[in-house]
């Protein structure tokens, strides 16, 4: 989206954003579900079952264009957390940009992944900076500054700092050279662990690069921590995720589901046989 454009200009009138919309826990969708029940016979379950009659549309991805594959995957693998990545070029030019192909990979050692889709039309400065300097910071985006974060997705020249575009503040990092975003409640200082270029079949130019970063330091605002001083409270963190197109999402409701114990499951299965 270009700077200053309005994704709502051609859309129907939207409800105002409700700032007082705290994340809350509810009961799970099917509180009476038991081992082996499958799809429950609730109104939601029955409606889901009825939709089977409409069938499935199937794509052979080997015969699907890259453009269509992008649309299919972007709108189905959702919601996606967003890595708001801060880097420095080899000439110390700062860069800041959001990427939603992002996830935790391992805890020991702590590894995160960020994937960059490449285009011959516009180089990915963040990707190039990480490969050149081996350092970066992943900041998480929260509701209060999502517009500022989104603005950094503008395709600016390499000599323009997205920090200036966003108006966000730089906070010195502890271990790496790139600054972290002061407004971010969570920042992960990373060193490049490994990278892998991904090539289309038969191509010599990569279409994407997967970067694995080893997390060296984690910064979490005290104000979003739970009383144990270790875990973040999602209601206070107010994280933003990516859907598809121009659409972002926030947390609304959650529910707990007990992790099953095999001894309990075994007894139920035995009784059913």
C-alpha atoms as an extended CHARMM CRD file, in Angstrom:
* protein
*
       273  EXT
         1         1  UNK       CA              0.0000000000        0.0000000000        0.0000000000  PROA      1               0.0000000000
         2         2  UNK       CA              1.4320000000        3.3970000000       -0.9290000000  PROA      2               0.0000000000
         3         3  UNK       CA              1.8500000000        6.0430000000        1.7200000000  PROA      3               0.0000000000
         4         4  UNK       CA             -1.3150000000        7.9810000000        2.3880000000  PROA      4               0.0000000000
         5         5  UNK       CA             -3.6700000000        5.5730000000        0.5990000000  PROA      5               0.0000000000
         6         6  UNK       CA             -6.8890000000        4.5810000000        2.3370000000  PROA      6               0.0000000000
         7         7  UNK       CA             -7.8860000000        0.8920000000        2.2370000000  PROA      7               0.0000000000
         8         8  UNK       CA            -11.3790000000        1.9160000000        3.3880000000  PROA      8               0.0000000000
         9         9  UNK       CA            -12.1290000000        4.3180000000        0.5190000000  PROA      9               0.0000000000
        10        10  UNK       CA            -14.1140000000        1.7890000000       -1.5230000000  PROA      10              0.0000000000
        11        11  UNK       CA            -15.2720000000       -0.3930000000        1.3900000000  PROA      11              0.0000000000
        12        12  UNK       CA            -18.6160000000       -0.1910000000        3.1880000000  PROA      12              0.0000000000
        13        13  UNK       CA            -18.7570000000        1.9720000000        6.2740000000  PROA      13              0.0000000000
        14        14  UNK       CA            -16.8060000000        0.3170000000        9.0610000000  PROA      14              0.0000000000
        15        15  UNK       CA            -17.4200000000        0.3040000000       12.8000000000  PROA      15              0.0000000000
        16        16  UNK       CA            -15.0950000000        2.4610000000       14.8720000000  PROA      16              0.0000000000
        17        17  UNK       CA            -12.1020000000        0.7450000000       16.4490000000  PROA      17              0.0000000000
        18        18  UNK       CA            -12.9220000000       -0.1000000000       20.0580000000  PROA      18              0.0000000000
        19        19  UNK       CA             -9.8570000000        0.5350000000       22.1910000000  PROA      19              0.0000000000
        20        20  UNK       CA            -11.5050000000       -0.8890000000       25.3080000000  PROA      20              0.0000000000
        21        21  UNK       CA            -11.6730000000       -4.3890000000       23.8580000000  PROA      21              0.0000000000
        22        22  UNK       CA             -9.6480000000       -6.5530000000       26.2410000000  PROA      22              0.0000000000
        23        23  UNK       CA             -8.6700000000      -10.1100000000       25.4670000000  PROA      23              0.0000000000
        24        24  UNK       CA            -10.6800000000      -12.5380000000       27.5820000000  PROA      24              0.0000000000
        25        25  UNK       CA            -10.9520000000      -16.2600000000       28.1740000000  PROA      25              0.0000000000
        26        26  UNK       CA            -14.2200000000      -18.0660000000       27.4610000000  PROA      26              0.0000000000
        27        27  UNK       CA            -15.4020000000      -21.6350000000       27.5940000000  PROA      27              0.0000000000
        28        28  UNK       CA            -14.2010000000      -23.7750000000       24.6560000000  PROA      28              0.0000000000
        29        29  UNK       CA            -16.6230000000      -24.1680000000       21.7230000000  PROA      29              0.0000000000
        30        30  UNK       CA            -17.7950000000      -27.6470000000       22.7950000000  PROA      30              0.0000000000
        31        31  UNK       CA            -17.5700000000      -28.1250000000       26.5710000000  PROA      31              0.0000000000
        32        32  UNK       CA            -19.2440000000      -31.5570000000       26.4330000000  PROA      32              0.0000000000
        33        33  UNK       CA            -16.9180000000      -33.0520000000       23.8200000000  PROA      33              0.0000000000
        34        34  UNK       CA            -15.5780000000      -36.5160000000       24.7550000000  PROA      34              0.0000000000
        35        35  UNK       CA            -12.8990000000      -38.8020000000       23.3730000000  PROA      35              0.0000000000
        36        36  UNK       CA            -13.9400000000      -40.1760000000       19.9990000000  PROA      36              0.0000000000
        37        37  UNK       CA            -16.8690000000      -37.7670000000       19.4950000000  PROA      37              0.0000000000
        38        38  UNK       CA            -15.4710000000      -36.2530000000       16.3200000000  PROA      38              0.0000000000
        39        39  UNK       CA            -17.4090000000      -33.2830000000       14.9660000000  PROA      39              0.0000000000
        40        40  UNK       CA            -19.9570000000      -32.3280000000       17.6630000000  PROA      40              0.0000000000
        41        41  UNK       CA            -23.6850000000      -32.1700000000       16.9410000000  PROA      41              0.0000000000
        42        42  UNK       CA            -23.9470000000      -28.5340000000       17.9360000000  PROA      42              0.0000000000
        43        43  UNK       CA            -25.4290000000      -25.8910000000       15.6170000000  PROA      43              0.0000000000
        44        44  UNK       CA            -21.9060000000      -24.8810000000       14.6460000000  PROA      44              0.0000000000
        45        45  UNK       CA            -20.8670000000      -28.4840000000       14.1010000000  PROA      45              0.0000000000
        46        46  UNK       CA            -23.9800000000      -29.3140000000       12.1030000000  PROA      46              0.0000000000
        47        47  UNK       CA            -23.4970000000      -26.2750000000        9.9030000000  PROA      47              0.0000000000
        48        48  UNK       CA            -19.8690000000      -27.2610000000        9.3360000000  PROA      48              0.0000000000
        49        49  UNK       CA            -20.9790000000      -30.7740000000        8.4020000000  PROA      49              0.0000000000
        50        50  UNK       CA            -23.6150000000      -29.4680000000        5.9970000000  PROA      50              0.0000000000
        51        51  UNK       CA            -20.9590000000      -27.4240000000        4.2080000000  PROA      51              0.0000000000
        52        52  UNK       CA            -19.2890000000      -30.6690000000        3.1480000000  PROA      52              0.0000000000
        53        53  UNK       CA            -22.0220000000      -30.9990000000        0.5380000000  PROA      53              0.0000000000
        54        54  UNK       CA            -20.4870000000      -28.0310000000       -1.2810000000  PROA      54              0.0000000000
        55        55  UNK       CA            -17.3220000000      -30.0770000000       -1.8240000000  PROA      55              0.0000000000
        56        56  UNK       CA            -13.7300000000      -28.8890000000       -2.0690000000  PROA      56              0.0000000000
        57        57  UNK       CA            -11.8080000000      -26.8850000000       -4.6250000000  PROA      57              0.0000000000
        58        58  UNK       CA             -8.3630000000      -28.3870000000       -5.2110000000  PROA      58              0.0000000000
        59        59  UNK       CA             -5.2840000000      -26.7680000000       -6.6970000000  PROA      59              0.0000000000
        60        60  UNK       CA             -2.3520000000      -28.6570000000       -8.1870000000  PROA      60              0.0000000000
        61        61  UNK       CA              0.3060000000      -26.2610000000       -6.9340000000  PROA      61              0.0000000000
        62        62  UNK       CA              2.7350000000      -27.3550000000       -9.6470000000  PROA      62              0.0000000000
        63        63  UNK       CA              0.2290000000      -25.9430000000      -12.1500000000  PROA      63              0.0000000000
        64        64  UNK       CA             -0.6920000000      -22.8630000000      -10.0870000000  PROA      64              0.0000000000
        65        65  UNK       CA              0.8560000000      -19.4700000000      -10.8250000000  PROA      65              0.0000000000
        66        66  UNK       CA              2.9860000000      -17.7970000000       -8.1810000000  PROA      66              0.0000000000
        67        67  UNK       CA              0.4350000000      -14.9750000000       -7.9810000000  PROA      67              0.0000000000
        68        68  UNK       CA             -2.4460000000      -17.3580000000       -7.3050000000  PROA      68              0.0000000000
        69        69  UNK       CA             -0.3580000000      -19.4160000000       -4.8670000000  PROA      69              0.0000000000
        70        70  UNK       CA              0.3440000000      -16.2320000000       -2.9240000000  PROA      70              0.0000000000
        71        71  UNK       CA             -3.3570000000      -15.4370000000       -2.6460000000  PROA      71              0.0000000000
        72        72  UNK       CA             -4.2980000000      -18.9880000000       -1.6640000000  PROA      72              0.0000000000
        73        73  UNK       CA             -1.6670000000      -19.3640000000        1.0550000000  PROA      73              0.0000000000
        74        74  UNK       CA             -1.9180000000      -15.8260000000        2.4120000000  PROA      74              0.0000000000
        75        75  UNK       CA             -5.6410000000      -16.0790000000        3.0910000000  PROA      75              0.0000000000
        76        76  UNK       CA             -5.6620000000      -19.6470000000        4.4410000000  PROA      76              0.0000000000
        77        77  UNK       CA             -2.6060000000      -19.8550000000        6.6970000000  PROA      77              0.0000000000
        78        78  UNK       CA             -3.9330000000      -17.3080000000        9.1860000000  PROA      78              0.0000000000
        79        79  UNK       CA             -3.5300000000      -15.5440000000       11.5100000000  PROA      79              0.0000000000
        80        80  UNK       CA              0.2150000000      -14.9910000000       11.1820000000  PROA      80              0.0000000000
        81        81  UNK       CA              2.3830000000      -13.2310000000       13.7610000000  PROA      81              0.0000000000
        82        82  UNK       CA              4.3770000000      -10.2920000000       12.4380000000  PROA      82              0.0000000000
        83        83  UNK       CA              8.1150000000       -9.7690000000       12.7500000000  PROA      83              0.0000000000
        84        84  UNK       CA              8.8190000000       -6.0270000000       12.8010000000  PROA      84              0.0000000000
        85        85  UNK       CA             12.4740000000       -6.2580000000       11.8090000000  PROA      85              0.0000000000
        86        86  UNK       CA             15.1430000000       -3.6660000000       12.4950000000  PROA      86              0.0000000000
        87        87  UNK       CA             18.4570000000       -3.9320000000       10.6460000000  PROA      87              0.0000000000
        88        88  UNK       CA             21.4990000000       -1.9240000000        9.6270000000  PROA      88              0.0000000000
        89        89  UNK       CA             23.1370000000       -2.0580000000        6.2140000000  PROA      89              0.0000000000
        90        90  UNK       CA             26.8670000000       -2.6330000000        5.8410000000  PROA      90              0.0000000000
        91        91  UNK       CA             27.1020000000        1.1690000000        5.5990000000  PROA      91              0.0000000000
        92        92  UNK       CA             25.0840000000        1.6060000000        8.8540000000  PROA      92              0.0000000000
        93        93  UNK       CA             21.9070000000        2.7560000000        7.0860000000  PROA      93              0.0000000000
        94        94  UNK       CA             18.9810000000        1.7950000000        9.3680000000  PROA      94              0.0000000000
        95        95  UNK       CA             16.0130000000       -0.1370000000        8.0220000000  PROA      95              0.0000000000
        96        96  UNK       CA             12.6880000000       -1.1310000000        9.5880000000  PROA      96              0.0000000000
        97        97  UNK       CA              9.9920000000       -3.3230000000        7.9980000000  PROA      97              0.0000000000
        98        98  UNK       CA              7.2220000000       -5.8290000000        8.8890000000  PROA      98              0.0000000000
        99        99  UNK       CA              7.1350000000       -9.4680000000        7.7260000000  PROA      99              0.0000000000
       100       100  UNK       CA              4.3940000000      -11.9810000000        8.4830000000  PROA      100             0.0000000000
       101       101  UNK       CA              6.1990000000      -15.1890000000        7.5000000000  PROA      101             0.0000000000
       102       102  UNK       CA              7.5690000000      -15.4270000000       11.0300000000  PROA      102             0.0000000000
       103       103  UNK       CA              7.5900000000      -18.0510000000       13.7850000000  PROA      103             0.0000000000
       104       104  UNK       CA              9.4330000000      -19.5770000000       16.7310000000  PROA      104             0.0000000000
       105       105  UNK       CA             11.4210000000      -22.6140000000       15.5640000000  PROA      105             0.0000000000
       106       106  UNK       CA             13.2020000000      -23.8930000000       18.6880000000  PROA      106             0.0000000000
       107       107  UNK       CA             13.7090000000      -23.1130000000       22.3660000000  PROA      107             0.0000000000
       108       108  UNK       CA             17.1390000000      -24.6720000000       22.9680000000  PROA      108             0.0000000000
       109       109  UNK       CA             18.8630000000      -22.8860000000       21.4220000000  PROA      109             0.0000000000
       110       110  UNK       CA             16.2300000000      -20.1670000000       20.9890000000  PROA      110             0.0000000000
       111       111  UNK       CA             15.6700000000      -19.8590000000       17.2280000000  PROA      111             0.0000000000
       112       112  UNK       CA             13.1370000000      -17.8230000000       15.2650000000  PROA      112             0.0000000000
       113       113  UNK       CA             12.4680000000      -17.8280000000       11.5220000000  PROA      113             0.0000000000
       114       114  UNK       CA             11.6480000000      -15.0160000000        9.1140000000  PROA      114             0.0000000000
       115       115  UNK       CA             11.0410000000      -15.6050000000        5.4140000000  PROA      115             0.0000000000
       116       116  UNK       CA             11.4450000000      -12.9590000000        2.7320000000  PROA      116             0.0000000000
       117       117  UNK       CA              9.6160000000      -13.1380000000       -0.5980000000  PROA      117             0.0000000000
       118       118  UNK       CA             11.9460000000      -11.7600000000       -3.2660000000  PROA      118             0.0000000000
       119       119  UNK       CA             11.1420000000       -9.6830000000       -6.3100000000  PROA      119             0.0000000000
       120       120  UNK       CA             13.4750000000       -8.5680000000       -9.1160000000  PROA      120             0.0000000000
       121       121  UNK       CA             11.5510000000       -5.2760000000       -9.1330000000  PROA      121             0.0000000000
       122       122  UNK       CA             12.3200000000       -4.3530000000       -5.5270000000  PROA      122             0.0000000000
       123       123  UNK       CA             15.1740000000       -5.8200000000       -3.4440000000  PROA      123             0.0000000000
       124       124  UNK       CA             14.4790000000       -6.7660000000        0.1570000000  PROA      124             0.0000000000
       125       125  UNK       CA             16.7590000000       -4.4480000000        2.1080000000  PROA      125             0.0000000000
       126       126  UNK       CA             16.0260000000       -6.2650000000        5.3720000000  PROA      126             0.0000000000
       127       127  UNK       CA             17.0900000000       -9.6090000000        3.9290000000  PROA      127             0.0000000000
       128       128  UNK       CA             20.2210000000       -8.1230000000        2.3510000000  PROA      128             0.0000000000
       129       129  UNK       CA             21.1650000000       -6.3610000000        5.5870000000  PROA      129             0.0000000000
       130       130  UNK       CA             20.8270000000       -9.5370000000        7.6650000000  PROA      130             0.0000000000
       131       131  UNK       CA             22.9790000000      -11.5350000000        5.2690000000  PROA      131             0.0000000000
       132       132  UNK       CA             25.6000000000       -8.7670000000        5.2080000000  PROA      132             0.0000000000
       133       133  UNK       CA             25.8000000000       -7.9200000000        8.9260000000  PROA      133             0.0000000000
       134       134  UNK       CA             24.5120000000      -11.1500000000       10.5540000000  PROA      134             0.0000000000
       135       135  UNK       CA             22.4130000000       -9.1520000000       13.0380000000  PROA      135             0.0000000000
       136       136  UNK       CA             18.8050000000       -8.0050000000       13.4140000000  PROA      136             0.0000000000
       137       137  UNK       CA             16.0770000000       -7.2800000000       15.9460000000  PROA      137             0.0000000000
       138       138  UNK       CA             12.5430000000       -8.6780000000       15.7540000000  PROA      138             0.0000000000
       139       139  UNK       CA             10.0250000000       -6.3940000000       17.4500000000  PROA      139             0.0000000000
       140       140  UNK       CA              6.3960000000       -7.3620000000       18.0300000000  PROA      140             0.0000000000
       141       141  UNK       CA              3.6050000000       -5.0400000000       16.9070000000  PROA      141             0.0000000000
       142       142  UNK       CA              0.8390000000       -4.0290000000       19.3210000000  PROA      142             0.0000000000
       143       143  UNK       CA             -2.4120000000       -2.1740000000       18.6740000000  PROA      143             0.0000000000
       144       144  UNK       CA             -1.3000000000        1.3290000000       19.7490000000  PROA      144             0.0000000000
       145       145  UNK       CA              1.2790000000        1.7360000000       16.9560000000  PROA      145             0.0000000000
       146       146  UNK       CA              0.0800000000       -0.5800000000       14.1790000000  PROA      146             0.0000000000
       147       147  UNK       CA             -0.4400000000        2.2820000000       11.7000000000  PROA      147             0.0000000000
       148       148  UNK       CA              3.1370000000        3.4540000000       12.2240000000  PROA      148             0.0000000000
       149       149  UNK       CA              4.4080000000       -0.0890000000       11.7210000000  PROA      149             0.0000000000
       150       150  UNK       CA              2.3270000000       -0.5690000000        8.5800000000  PROA      150             0.0000000000
       151       151  UNK       CA              3.7350000000        2.6090000000        7.0540000000  PROA      151             0.0000000000
       152       152  UNK       CA              7.2260000000        1.0730000000        7.0640000000  PROA      152             0.0000000000
       153       153  UNK       CA              6.0580000000       -1.4130000000        4.4030000000  PROA      153             0.0000000000
       154       154  UNK       CA              6.3760000000        1.3910000000        1.8470000000  PROA      154             0.0000000000
       155       155  UNK       CA              8.8680000000        0.5580000000       -0.9190000000  PROA      155             0.0000000000
       156       156  UNK       CA             11.2730000000        3.3520000000       -0.0480000000  PROA      156             0.0000000000
       157       157  UNK       CA             14.7540000000        3.7390000000       -1.5850000000  PROA      157             0.0000000000
       158       158  UNK       CA             17.5650000000        2.0540000000        0.3280000000  PROA      158             0.0000000000
       159       159  UNK       CA             18.9160000000        5.4030000000        1.5270000000  PROA      159             0.0000000000
       160       160  UNK       CA             15.6070000000        6.3660000000        3.1960000000  PROA      160             0.0000000000
       161       161  UNK       CA             15.0810000000        5.3330000000        6.8060000000  PROA      161             0.0000000000
       162       162  UNK       CA             11.6830000000        3.8210000000        7.6040000000  PROA      162             0.0000000000
       163       163  UNK       CA             12.2270000000        5.0170000000       11.1530000000  PROA      163             0.0000000000
       164       164  UNK       CA             11.5910000000        8.5330000000        9.8660000000  PROA      164             0.0000000000
       165       165  UNK       CA              8.5240000000        7.3470000000        7.9380000000  PROA      165             0.0000000000
       166       166  UNK       CA              7.0190000000        5.7180000000       11.0290000000  PROA      166             0.0000000000
       167       167  UNK       CA              8.0020000000        8.3020000000       13.6310000000  PROA      167             0.0000000000
       168       168  UNK       CA              8.8420000000        5.4670000000       16.0210000000  PROA      168             0.0000000000
       169       169  UNK       CA             11.7410000000        5.7730000000       18.4390000000  PROA      169             0.0000000000
       170       170  UNK       CA             15.0180000000        3.8730000000       18.3900000000  PROA      170             0.0000000000
       171       171  UNK       CA             16.2050000000        2.2490000000       21.6130000000  PROA      171             0.0000000000
       172       172  UNK       CA             19.8150000000        0.9660000000       21.7690000000  PROA      172             0.0000000000
       173       173  UNK       CA             20.0910000000       -2.8100000000       21.7940000000  PROA      173             0.0000000000
       174       174  UNK       CA             22.1700000000       -4.7060000000       24.3190000000  PROA      174             0.0000000000
       175       175  UNK       CA             24.0800000000       -7.1140000000       22.0650000000  PROA      175             0.0000000000
       176       176  UNK       CA             23.5200000000       -6.2450000000       18.3970000000  PROA      176             0.0000000000
       177       177  UNK       CA             24.0330000000       -2.9780000000       16.5230000000  PROA      177             0.0000000000
       178       178  UNK       CA             20.5200000000       -2.4630000000       15.0860000000  PROA      178             0.0000000000
       179       179  UNK       CA             18.2470000000       -0.5410000000       17.4370000000  PROA      179             0.0000000000
       180       180  UNK       CA             15.0550000000       -2.0010000000       18.8340000000  PROA      180             0.0000000000
       181       181  UNK       CA             11.6930000000       -0.2480000000       18.6160000000  PROA      181             0.0000000000
       182       182  UNK       CA             11.0990000000        1.5570000000       21.9070000000  PROA      182             0.0000000000
       183       183  UNK       CA              7.3190000000        1.4190000000       21.4780000000  PROA      183             0.0000000000
       184       184  UNK       CA              7.3970000000       -2.3830000000       21.1040000000  PROA      184             0.0000000000
       185       185  UNK       CA              6.5070000000       -4.3850000000       24.2120000000  PROA      185             0.0000000000
       186       186  UNK       CA              8.6890000000       -7.2910000000       23.0540000000  PROA      186             0.0000000000
       187       187  UNK       CA             11.9810000000       -7.1830000000       21.1760000000  PROA      187             0.0000000000
       188       188  UNK       CA             14.2470000000      -10.0950000000       20.2580000000  PROA      188             0.0000000000
       189       189  UNK       CA             17.8850000000       -9.3390000000       19.5420000000  PROA      189             0.0000000000
       190       190  UNK       CA             19.1050000000      -11.9120000000       17.0200000000  PROA      190             0.0000000000
       191       191  UNK       CA             22.2340000000      -13.1140000000       15.2860000000  PROA      191             0.0000000000
       192       192  UNK       CA             22.0040000000      -14.9060000000       11.9460000000  PROA      192             0.0000000000
       193       193  UNK       CA             22.0010000000      -18.6520000000       12.6270000000  PROA      193             0.0000000000
       194       194  UNK       CA             21.4110000000      -19.9170000000        9.1010000000  PROA      194             0.0000000000
       195       195  UNK       CA             19.8840000000      -18.8270000000        5.7860000000  PROA      195             0.0000000000
       196       196  UNK       CA             18.4700000000      -20.7600000000        2.8710000000  PROA      196             0.0000000000
       197       197  UNK       CA             17.5590000000      -19.4130000000       -0.5490000000  PROA      197             0.0000000000
       198       198  UNK       CA             14.4880000000      -21.0630000000       -2.0850000000  PROA      198             0.0000000000
       199       199  UNK       CA             14.3260000000      -21.5070000000       -5.8680000000  PROA      199             0.0000000000
       200       200  UNK       CA             11.3650000000      -22.1630000000       -8.1670000000  PROA      200             0.0000000000
       201       201  UNK       CA             11.7050000000      -25.4040000000      -10.1390000000  PROA      201             0.0000000000
       202       202  UNK       CA             14.3980000000      -25.0140000000      -12.7820000000  PROA      202             0.0000000000
       203       203  UNK       CA             15.2130000000      -21.4150000000      -11.7850000000  PROA      203             0.0000000000
       204       204  UNK       CA             18.6350000000      -19.9610000000      -11.0130000000  PROA      204             0.0000000000
       205       205  UNK       CA             17.2770000000      -16.9220000000       -9.1390000000  PROA      205             0.0000000000
       206       206  UNK       CA             15.6940000000      -17.4560000000       -5.7070000000  PROA      206             0.0000000000
       207       207  UNK       CA             12.0790000000      -16.4970000000       -5.0540000000  PROA      207             0.0000000000
       208       208  UNK       CA             12.4770000000      -16.4050000000       -1.2780000000  PROA      208             0.0000000000
       209       209  UNK       CA             15.0310000000      -16.5620000000        1.4900000000  PROA      209             0.0000000000
       210       210  UNK       CA             14.4510000000      -18.2600000000        4.8250000000  PROA      210             0.0000000000
       211       211  UNK       CA             16.4280000000      -16.7590000000        7.6850000000  PROA      211             0.0000000000
       212       212  UNK       CA             16.9290000000      -18.4450000000       11.0520000000  PROA      212             0.0000000000
       213       213  UNK       CA             17.9600000000      -16.1420000000       13.8590000000  PROA      213             0.0000000000
       214       214  UNK       CA             19.4370000000      -17.1510000000       17.1920000000  PROA      214             0.0000000000
       215       215  UNK       CA             17.8540000000      -15.0300000000       19.8960000000  PROA      215             0.0000000000
       216       216  UNK       CA             20.5550000000      -13.5270000000       22.1010000000  PROA      216             0.0000000000
       217       217  UNK       CA             18.5200000000      -11.1210000000       24.2510000000  PROA      217             0.0000000000
       218       218  UNK       CA             14.7930000000      -10.6890000000       24.8720000000  PROA      218             0.0000000000
       219       219  UNK       CA             13.3000000000       -7.4070000000       26.1160000000  PROA      219             0.0000000000
       220       220  UNK       CA              9.7330000000       -7.3920000000       27.5140000000  PROA      220             0.0000000000
       221       221  UNK       CA              7.9980000000       -4.3720000000       28.9950000000  PROA      221             0.0000000000
       222       222  UNK       CA              7.3000000000       -4.8210000000       32.6970000000  PROA      222             0.0000000000
       223       223  UNK       CA              3.7960000000       -3.4900000000       32.1290000000  PROA      223             0.0000000000
       224       224  UNK       CA              2.7620000000       -6.5190000000       30.0230000000  PROA      224             0.0000000000
       225       225  UNK       CA              4.2140000000       -9.2220000000       32.2670000000  PROA      225             0.0000000000
       226       226  UNK       CA              2.1000000000      -11.5280000000       34.3840000000  PROA      226             0.0000000000
       227       227  UNK       CA              2.7600000000      -11.6760000000       38.1410000000  PROA      227             0.0000000000
       228       228  UNK       CA              5.2610000000      -14.5180000000       37.6230000000  PROA      228             0.0000000000
       229       229  UNK       CA              7.5390000000      -11.9730000000       35.8970000000  PROA      229             0.0000000000
       230       230  UNK       CA              8.2260000000      -14.4150000000       33.0720000000  PROA      230             0.0000000000
       231       231  UNK       CA              5.1590000000      -14.7130000000       30.8330000000  PROA      231             0.0000000000
       232       232  UNK       CA              3.4790000000      -11.9350000000       28.8680000000  PROA      232             0.0000000000
       233       233  UNK       CA             -0.2240000000      -11.3080000000       29.4370000000  PROA      233             0.0000000000
       234       234  UNK       CA             -1.9260000000      -11.3060000000       25.9910000000  PROA      234             0.0000000000
       235       235  UNK       CA             -4.5720000000       -8.8720000000       27.2440000000  PROA      235             0.0000000000
       236       236  UNK       CA             -1.8300000000       -6.3510000000       28.0220000000  PROA      236             0.0000000000
       237       237  UNK       CA              0.3950000000       -7.1950000000       25.0550000000  PROA      237             0.0000000000
       238       238  UNK       CA             -2.4330000000       -6.5280000000       22.5560000000  PROA      238             0.0000000000
       239       239  UNK       CA             -0.5450000000       -8.1920000000       19.6710000000  PROA      239             0.0000000000
       240       240  UNK       CA             -1.4050000000       -7.6430000000       16.0300000000  PROA      240             0.0000000000
       241       241  UNK       CA             -1.4130000000      -10.4290000000       13.4320000000  PROA      241             0.0000000000
       242       242  UNK       CA             -1.6940000000      -10.5710000000        9.6500000000  PROA      242             0.0000000000
       243       243  UNK       CA             -4.6080000000      -12.0110000000        7.6990000000  PROA      243             0.0000000000
       244       244  UNK       CA             -4.3270000000      -11.2820000000        3.9580000000  PROA      244             0.0000000000
       245       245  UNK       CA             -4.5240000000       -8.3800000000        1.5450000000  PROA      245             0.0000000000
       246       246  UNK       CA             -4.7100000000       -5.2070000000        3.6350000000  PROA      246             0.0000000000
       247       247  UNK       CA             -6.2330000000       -6.9370000000        6.6540000000  PROA      247             0.0000000000
       248       248  UNK       CA             -4.7190000000       -7.1390000000       10.1250000000  PROA      248             0.0000000000
       249       249  UNK       CA             -6.2820000000       -8.7430000000       13.2040000000  PROA      249             0.0000000000
       250       250  UNK       CA             -6.0960000000       -8.4940000000       16.9730000000  PROA      250             0.0000000000
       251       251  UNK       CA             -6.8240000000      -10.8860000000       19.8140000000  PROA      251             0.0000000000
       252       252  UNK       CA            -10.4420000000      -11.0530000000       20.9060000000  PROA      252             0.0000000000
       253       253  UNK       CA            -11.2290000000      -14.2010000000       22.8590000000  PROA      253             0.0000000000
       254       254  UNK       CA             -9.3580000000      -17.3480000000       23.8160000000  PROA      254             0.0000000000
       255       255  UNK       CA            -10.1100000000      -20.6020000000       25.5670000000  PROA      255             0.0000000000
       256       256  UNK       CA             -8.1510000000      -23.2800000000       27.3960000000  PROA      256             0.0000000000
       257       257  UNK       CA             -8.1660000000      -26.9360000000       26.3800000000  PROA      257             0.0000000000
       258       258  UNK       CA             -6.5740000000      -29.4560000000       28.7130000000  PROA      258             0.0000000000
       259       259  UNK       CA             -3.8200000000      -31.4890000000       27.1020000000  PROA      259             0.0000000000
       260       260  UNK       CA             -5.0410000000      -35.1210000000       27.0960000000  PROA      260             0.0000000000
       261       261  UNK       CA             -3.3100000000      -37.7790000000       29.1980000000  PROA      261             0.0000000000
       262       262  UNK       CA             -2.8870000000      -41.1200000000       27.4420000000  PROA      262             0.0000000000
       263       263  UNK       CA             -4.0050000000      -43.1370000000       30.4720000000  PROA      263             0.0000000000
       264       264  UNK       CA             -7.3320000000      -41.2760000000       30.4910000000  PROA      264             0.0000000000
       265       265  UNK       CA             -7.8100000000      -41.6220000000       26.7400000000  PROA      265             0.0000000000
       266       266  UNK       CA             -6.8930000000      -45.3040000000       26.8620000000  PROA      266             0.0000000000
       267       267  UNK       CA             -9.5660000000      -46.0220000000       29.4610000000  PROA      267             0.0000000000
       268       268  UNK       CA            -12.2690000000      -44.3110000000       27.4080000000  PROA      268             0.0000000000
       269       269  UNK       CA            -11.2770000000      -46.1470000000       24.2140000000  PROA      269             0.0000000000
       270       270  UNK       CA            -11.1980000000      -49.4420000000       26.0880000000  PROA      270             0.0000000000
       271       271  UNK       CA            -14.7230000000      -48.8650000000       27.4090000000  PROA      271             0.0000000000
       272       272  UNK       CA            -15.9990000000      -48.1450000000       23.8850000000  PROA      272             0.0000000000
       273       273  UNK       CA            -14.6410000000      -51.3660000000       22.4240000000  PROA      273             0.0000000000
